[in-house]
Short mmCIF file of C-alpha atoms and ligand atoms in Angstrom, two decimals:
data_model
loop_
_atom_site.label_atom_id
_atom_site.label_comp_id
_atom_site.label_asym_id
_atom_site.label_seq_id
_atom_site.Cartn_x
_atom_site.Cartn_y
_atom_site.Cartn_z
CA UNK C 1 0.01 0.02 -0.03
CA UNK C 2 1.39 3.41 -0.99
CA UNK C 3 1.06 6.44 1.21
CA UNK C 4 0.95 9.92 -0.28
CA UNK C 5 1.34 12.99 1.97
CA UNK C 6 1.91 15.59 -0.73
CA UNK C 7 0.18 16.37 -4.06
CA UNK C 8 3.29 15.40 -5.90
CA UNK C 9 3.35 12.01 -4.23
CA UNK C 10 -0.35 11.60 -4.93
CA UNK C 11 0.00 12.43 -8.62
CA UNK C 12 2.93 10.03 -9.04
CA UNK C 13 1.03 7.22 -7.34
CA UNK C 14 -2.30 7.73 -9.21
CA UNK C 15 -0.59 7.92 -12.54
CA UNK C 16 0.33 4.24 -12.26
CA UNK C 17 -3.05 3.09 -11.06
CA UNK C 18 -5.37 3.89 -13.94
CA UNK C 19 -9.14 4.08 -13.15
CA UNK C 20 -9.61 4.04 -9.40
CA UNK C 21 -12.31 3.62 -6.76
CA UNK C 22 -12.21 6.27 -4.07
CA UNK C 23 -13.23 6.14 -0.38
CA UNK C 24 -13.03 9.55 1.41
CA UNK C 25 -12.96 9.34 5.23
CA UNK C 26 -12.05 11.35 8.25
CA UNK C 27 -10.19 8.45 9.84
CA UNK C 28 -10.85 6.70 13.15
CA UNK C 29 -11.78 3.78 11.03
CA UNK C 30 -14.29 1.10 11.99
CA UNK C 31 -16.06 -1.69 10.26
CA UNK C 32 -18.44 0.78 8.55
CA UNK C 33 -15.55 2.42 6.73
CA UNK C 34 -14.13 -1.06 5.92
CA UNK C 35 -17.45 -2.10 4.28
CA UNK C 36 -16.99 0.91 1.88
CA UNK C 37 -13.45 -0.36 1.13
CA UNK C 38 -14.75 -3.91 0.60
CA UNK C 39 -17.47 -2.62 -1.81
CA UNK C 40 -14.90 -0.56 -3.69
CA UNK C 41 -12.50 -3.40 -3.89
CA UNK C 42 -15.23 -5.80 -5.13
CA UNK C 43 -15.89 -3.57 -8.10
CA UNK C 44 -12.35 -4.43 -9.30
CA UNK C 45 -10.59 -1.13 -9.56
CA UNK C 46 -7.52 -0.18 -7.46
CA UNK C 47 -8.74 1.48 -4.22
CA UNK C 48 -7.70 4.91 -3.02
CA UNK C 49 -8.72 6.03 0.44
CA UNK C 50 -8.25 9.48 1.99
CA UNK C 51 -8.02 10.50 5.64
CA UNK C 52 -8.69 14.16 6.32
CA UNK C 53 -10.50 15.64 9.31
CA UNK C 54 -12.08 18.57 7.35
CA UNK C 55 -12.26 21.69 9.52
CA UNK C 56 -14.88 23.43 7.38
CA UNK C 57 -17.55 20.94 7.98
CA UNK C 58 -17.44 21.49 11.78
CA UNK C 59 -19.42 24.38 13.24
CA UNK C 60 -17.76 26.74 15.80
CA UNK C 61 -19.18 24.84 18.81
CA UNK C 62 -18.72 21.32 17.32
CA UNK C 63 -16.16 18.64 18.15
CA UNK C 64 -13.32 19.29 15.59
CA UNK C 65 -10.73 19.31 18.34
CA UNK C 66 -11.94 16.17 20.09
CA UNK C 67 -12.63 14.27 16.87
CA UNK C 68 -10.76 10.92 17.22
CA UNK C 69 -7.51 10.62 15.30
CA UNK C 70 -5.45 7.41 14.98
CA UNK C 71 -3.30 7.48 11.87
CA UNK C 72 -1.22 4.36 12.68
CA UNK C 73 -4.35 2.26 13.54
CA UNK C 74 -6.09 3.51 10.41
CA UNK C 75 -3.10 2.73 8.11
CA UNK C 76 -2.96 -0.87 9.59
CA UNK C 77 -6.69 -1.35 8.82
CA UNK C 78 -6.44 0.08 5.32
CA UNK C 79 -3.47 -2.11 4.56
CA UNK C 80 -5.30 -5.17 5.84
CA UNK C 81 -8.36 -4.27 3.68
CA UNK C 82 -6.29 -4.39 0.47
CA UNK C 83 -6.30 -0.51 -0.06
CA UNK C 84 -3.81 0.44 -2.78
CA UNK C 85 -3.12 4.02 -1.96
CA UNK C 86 -3.85 6.37 1.01
CA UNK C 87 -4.05 10.12 0.55
CA UNK C 88 -3.17 12.04 3.76
CA UNK C 89 -3.33 15.75 2.86
CA UNK C 90 -2.65 18.45 5.31
CA UNK C 91 -4.91 21.52 5.90
CA UNK C 92 -2.84 23.97 3.87
CA UNK C 93 -2.89 21.64 0.83
CA UNK C 94 -6.69 21.41 1.11
CA UNK C 95 -7.23 25.17 2.01
CA UNK C 96 -4.48 27.38 0.46
CA UNK C 97 -3.91 30.55 2.33
CA UNK C 98 -5.43 32.75 -0.45
CA UNK C 99 -8.47 30.48 -0.97
CA UNK C 100 -11.55 32.39 -2.13
CA UNK C 101 -13.72 29.65 -3.59
CA UNK C 102 -16.13 27.27 -2.06
CA UNK C 103 -19.19 25.22 -3.07
CA UNK C 104 -22.65 26.43 -2.04
CA UNK C 105 -25.32 23.83 -1.70
CA UNK C 106 -29.17 23.97 -1.54
CA UNK C 107 -31.89 21.44 -2.43
CA UNK C 108 -31.28 18.30 -0.41
CA UNK C 109 -28.79 20.14 1.83
CA UNK C 110 -31.30 22.65 3.35
CA UNK C 111 -33.18 20.73 5.91
CA UNK C 112 -32.34 18.31 8.73
CA UNK C 113 -28.59 18.13 9.26
CA UNK C 114 -28.41 21.28 7.14
CA UNK C 115 -30.72 23.23 9.41
CA UNK C 116 -28.96 21.87 12.59
CA UNK C 117 -25.46 22.54 11.17
CA UNK C 118 -25.82 25.42 8.70
CA UNK C 119 -22.21 25.37 7.39
CA UNK C 120 -21.80 21.60 7.46
CA UNK C 121 -22.82 20.46 3.96
CA UNK C 122 -21.07 23.41 2.24
CA UNK C 123 -17.88 22.25 3.95
CA UNK C 124 -18.46 18.67 2.94
CA UNK C 125 -19.21 19.43 -0.66
CA UNK C 126 -16.17 21.77 -0.89
CA UNK C 127 -13.75 19.20 0.45
CA UNK C 128 -15.21 16.39 -1.56
CA UNK C 129 -14.93 18.40 -4.81
CA UNK C 130 -11.34 19.18 -3.99
CA UNK C 131 -10.55 15.52 -3.21
CA UNK C 132 -12.30 14.50 -6.54
CA UNK C 133 -10.01 17.00 -8.35
CA UNK C 134 -6.93 15.67 -6.68
CA UNK C 135 -7.64 11.90 -6.90
CA UNK C 136 -9.83 11.94 -10.12
CA UNK C 137 -11.50 8.61 -9.37
CA UNK C 138 -13.85 6.78 -11.67
CA UNK C 139 -16.12 6.01 -8.72
CA UNK C 140 -16.56 7.19 -5.15
CA UNK C 141 -18.11 5.22 -2.27
CA UNK C 142 -20.23 6.90 0.41
CA UNK C 143 -22.05 5.29 3.39
CA UNK C 144 -25.79 5.45 3.58
CA UNK C 145 -25.15 6.07 7.36
CA UNK C 146 -25.06 9.71 6.22
CA UNK C 147 -28.09 9.46 3.96
CA UNK C 148 -28.53 13.18 3.42
CA UNK C 149 -24.77 13.57 2.66
CA UNK C 150 -25.01 10.96 -0.12
CA UNK C 151 -27.89 12.92 -1.68
CA UNK C 152 -26.03 16.29 -1.37
CA UNK C 153 -22.88 14.78 -3.04
CA UNK C 154 -24.93 13.08 -5.82
CA UNK C 155 -26.66 16.40 -6.49
CA UNK C 156 -23.28 18.19 -6.61
CA UNK C 157 -21.84 15.70 -9.00
CA UNK C 158 -24.86 15.97 -11.30
CA UNK C 159 -24.98 19.82 -11.11
CA UNK C 160 -21.29 20.33 -11.65
CA UNK C 161 -21.05 17.55 -14.28
CA UNK C 162 -18.25 15.87 -12.40
CA UNK C 163 -17.00 12.68 -14.16
CA UNK C 164 -17.33 10.37 -11.18
CA UNK C 165 -19.93 7.76 -10.29
CA UNK C 166 -21.33 7.94 -6.74
CA UNK C 167 -21.82 4.50 -5.20
CA UNK C 168 -23.89 4.35 -2.00
CA UNK C 169 -23.10 1.59 0.52
CA UNK C 170 -25.57 0.22 3.12
CA UNK C 171 -25.15 1.05 6.78
CA UNK C 172 -22.87 -1.26 8.84
CA UNK C 173 -24.37 -1.87 12.29
CA UNK C 174 -23.31 -3.37 15.49
CA UNK C 175 -25.01 -6.67 16.41
CA UNK C 176 -27.64 -4.84 18.47
CA UNK C 177 -28.49 -2.52 15.52
CA UNK C 178 -26.63 0.65 16.45
CA UNK C 179 -25.13 2.21 13.26
CA UNK C 180 -21.35 2.15 13.57
CA UNK C 181 -19.76 5.64 13.94
CA UNK C 182 -16.47 7.03 15.02
CA UNK C 183 -18.27 9.10 17.65
CA UNK C 184 -19.87 6.05 19.37
CA UNK C 185 -16.73 5.71 21.47
CA UNK C 186 -17.88 8.85 23.35
CA UNK C 187 -21.01 7.06 24.65
CA UNK C 188 -20.85 6.15 28.32
CA UNK C 189 -21.65 2.47 28.99
CA UNK C 190 -25.35 3.09 30.00
CA UNK C 191 -25.75 5.38 27.03
CA UNK C 192 -24.29 2.76 24.71
CA UNK C 193 -26.68 0.20 26.16
CA UNK C 194 -29.68 2.47 25.35
CA UNK C 195 -28.47 3.61 21.90
CA UNK C 196 -29.97 0.71 19.83
CA UNK C 197 -33.46 2.20 20.67
CA UNK C 198 -32.88 4.63 17.77
CA UNK C 199 -32.69 1.99 15.07
CA UNK C 200 -35.45 -0.02 16.84
CA UNK C 201 -37.79 3.05 16.84
CA UNK C 202 -37.14 3.86 13.22
CA UNK C 203 -37.65 0.29 12.05
CA UNK C 204 -40.92 0.14 13.96
CA UNK C 205 -42.15 3.40 12.50
CA UNK C 206 -41.30 2.25 9.01
CA UNK C 207 -43.24 -1.04 9.48
CA UNK C 208 -46.19 0.94 10.83
CA UNK C 209 -46.22 3.41 7.92
CA UNK C 210 -45.98 0.59 5.37
CA UNK C 211 -48.94 -1.10 7.18
CA UNK C 212 -50.93 2.02 6.64
CA UNK C 213 -50.62 3.83 9.98
CA UNK C 214 -50.78 7.76 9.78
CA UNK C 215 -47.33 9.12 9.23
CA UNK C 216 -47.59 11.81 11.93
CA UNK C 217 -48.75 9.27 14.57
CA UNK C 218 -45.93 6.77 13.71
CA UNK C 219 -43.25 9.51 13.91
CA UNK C 220 -44.72 10.94 17.11
CA UNK C 221 -44.43 7.45 18.69
CA UNK C 222 -40.85 7.08 17.52
CA UNK C 223 -39.89 10.46 19.13
CA UNK C 224 -41.60 9.47 22.39
CA UNK C 225 -39.68 6.13 22.35
CA UNK C 226 -36.36 8.05 21.91
CA UNK C 227 -37.22 10.39 24.77
CA UNK C 228 -38.02 7.47 27.03
CA UNK C 229 -34.68 5.92 26.11
CA UNK C 230 -32.90 9.13 27.40
CA UNK C 231 -32.26 10.73 24.04
CA UNK C 232 -33.14 14.31 22.96
CA UNK C 233 -34.52 13.84 19.44
CA UNK C 234 -33.69 16.65 16.97
CA UNK C 235 -35.75 15.32 14.07
CA UNK C 236 -37.47 12.03 13.12
CA UNK C 237 -38.93 12.48 9.66
CA UNK C 238 -40.44 10.65 6.57
CA UNK C 239 -38.74 12.21 3.62
CA UNK C 240 -38.45 11.80 -0.14
CA UNK C 241 -35.33 9.68 -0.43
CA UNK C 242 -33.54 11.97 -2.86
CA UNK C 243 -34.89 15.50 -2.39
CA UNK C 244 -35.10 15.13 1.43
CA UNK C 245 -38.43 17.01 1.32
CA UNK C 246 -40.78 15.95 4.14
CA UNK C 247 -43.66 13.63 3.26
CA UNK C 248 -47.01 13.73 5.01
CA UNK C 249 -48.08 10.38 3.44
CA UNK C 250 -46.13 7.56 2.09
CA UNK C 251 -44.88 7.90 -1.54
CA UNK C 252 -41.82 6.20 -3.04
CA UNK C 253 -38.86 6.44 -2.79
CA UNK C 254 -39.09 7.26 0.89
CA UNK C 255 -36.74 7.08 3.90
CA UNK C 256 -37.13 7.75 7.62
CA UNK C 257 -34.19 9.83 8.84
CA UNK C 258 -33.33 10.82 12.44
CA UNK C 259 -30.93 12.70 14.59
CA UNK C 260 -30.97 12.46 18.36
CA UNK C 261 -28.50 13.54 21.06
CA UNK C 262 -27.44 10.89 23.60
CA UNK C 263 -25.16 12.20 26.23
CA UNK C 264 -22.62 14.34 24.32
CA UNK C 265 -23.06 12.35 21.02
CA UNK C 266 -25.36 13.28 18.15
CA UNK C 267 -26.58 9.91 16.80
CA UNK C 268 -27.73 9.77 13.07
CA UNK C 269 -29.67 6.89 11.58
CA UNK C 270 -32.10 6.21 8.78
CA UNK C 271 -34.13 3.27 7.32
CA UNK C 272 -35.87 2.52 4.03
CA UNK C 273 -39.65 2.65 3.93
CA UNK C 274 -40.50 0.17 1.29
P1 LIG G 1 -16.49 9.69 8.12
O1 LIG G 1 -15.10 9.23 8.43
O2 LIG G 1 -17.40 9.70 9.33
O3 LIG G 1 -16.53 10.99 7.37
O4 LIG G 1 -17.09 8.62 7.16
C1 LIG G 1 -16.55 8.29 5.95
C2 LIG G 1 -17.50 7.50 5.14
O5 LIG G 1 -17.81 6.31 5.82
C3 LIG G 1 -18.79 8.22 4.83
O6 LIG G 1 -19.21 8.02 3.50
C4 LIG G 1 -19.69 7.60 5.88
O7 LIG G 1 -21.03 7.66 5.41
C5 LIG G 1 -19.19 6.21 5.84
N1 LIG G 1 -19.68 5.51 7.06
C6 LIG G 1 -19.48 5.88 8.32
N2 LIG G 1 -20.08 5.04 9.21
C7 LIG G 1 -20.70 4.10 8.41
C8 LIG G 1 -21.49 2.96 8.69
N3 LIG G 1 -21.81 2.59 9.96
N4 LIG G 1 -21.96 2.20 7.60
C9 LIG G 1 -21.68 2.60 6.33
N5 LIG G 1 -20.92 3.65 6.05
C10 LIG G 1 -20.40 4.41 7.04
#
């Protein structure tokens, strides 16, 4: 596995690889990230992963400084997963001192995470566009764990005519249903024990809505379940799966998306409603 820390090293390495499959990450890798690498690998192209904790997608009062970092552990996992090249840019490479250009996002970025974290998706889109320009992959793999992010990136690629195929990868979960996340390590043991209530509540609401229950009632029950489990729900919504517009009644394609605070951790999850 090659490691590139400068653009010159990256360009030298990508030149020999031909068409690549790309997995952008912020590190602190877990099995969720590895499922993206496995999906990329299975498609047969050489795999490039990046690790960059992107400052512009964190708000002023968010956890940029405490975001977990473990480069040695990450590199060992990437090597074991068969990754061909790792791109480890520094902040000044990604954000040159005179930088005056960024990507502005609307549409699927406006609600939910976009409302709770107003600068978040602009930061994500900007860094992903830069990474695409550097790595120039044929395909890029994103986790459905961040459902809204996949829609924002897909919209950006369509709108800016970027020559890359976006491949969504299903959510990797712990055995009890909790969606894997680098931030789960900050859950205290009793919080971790209660955290699967989120997936359980969303699954139940999806089943009820498919069975014909009123959408508002099913979502209300799900929010109440989260509160009983000690969470502070931010949103639990039935949305159009691509536009992220809220739905009052079931139409397809639909998704239930949710965010809830548990202790100091903001948990995200989503399920299909089919
Ligand atoms: P992050 O390092 O949190 O920015 O995540 C990097 C990529 O891994 C993103 O595309 C995430 O959606 C994806 N990812 C994170 N957790 C999971 C998970 N539990 N299942 C599937 N993909 C995930």
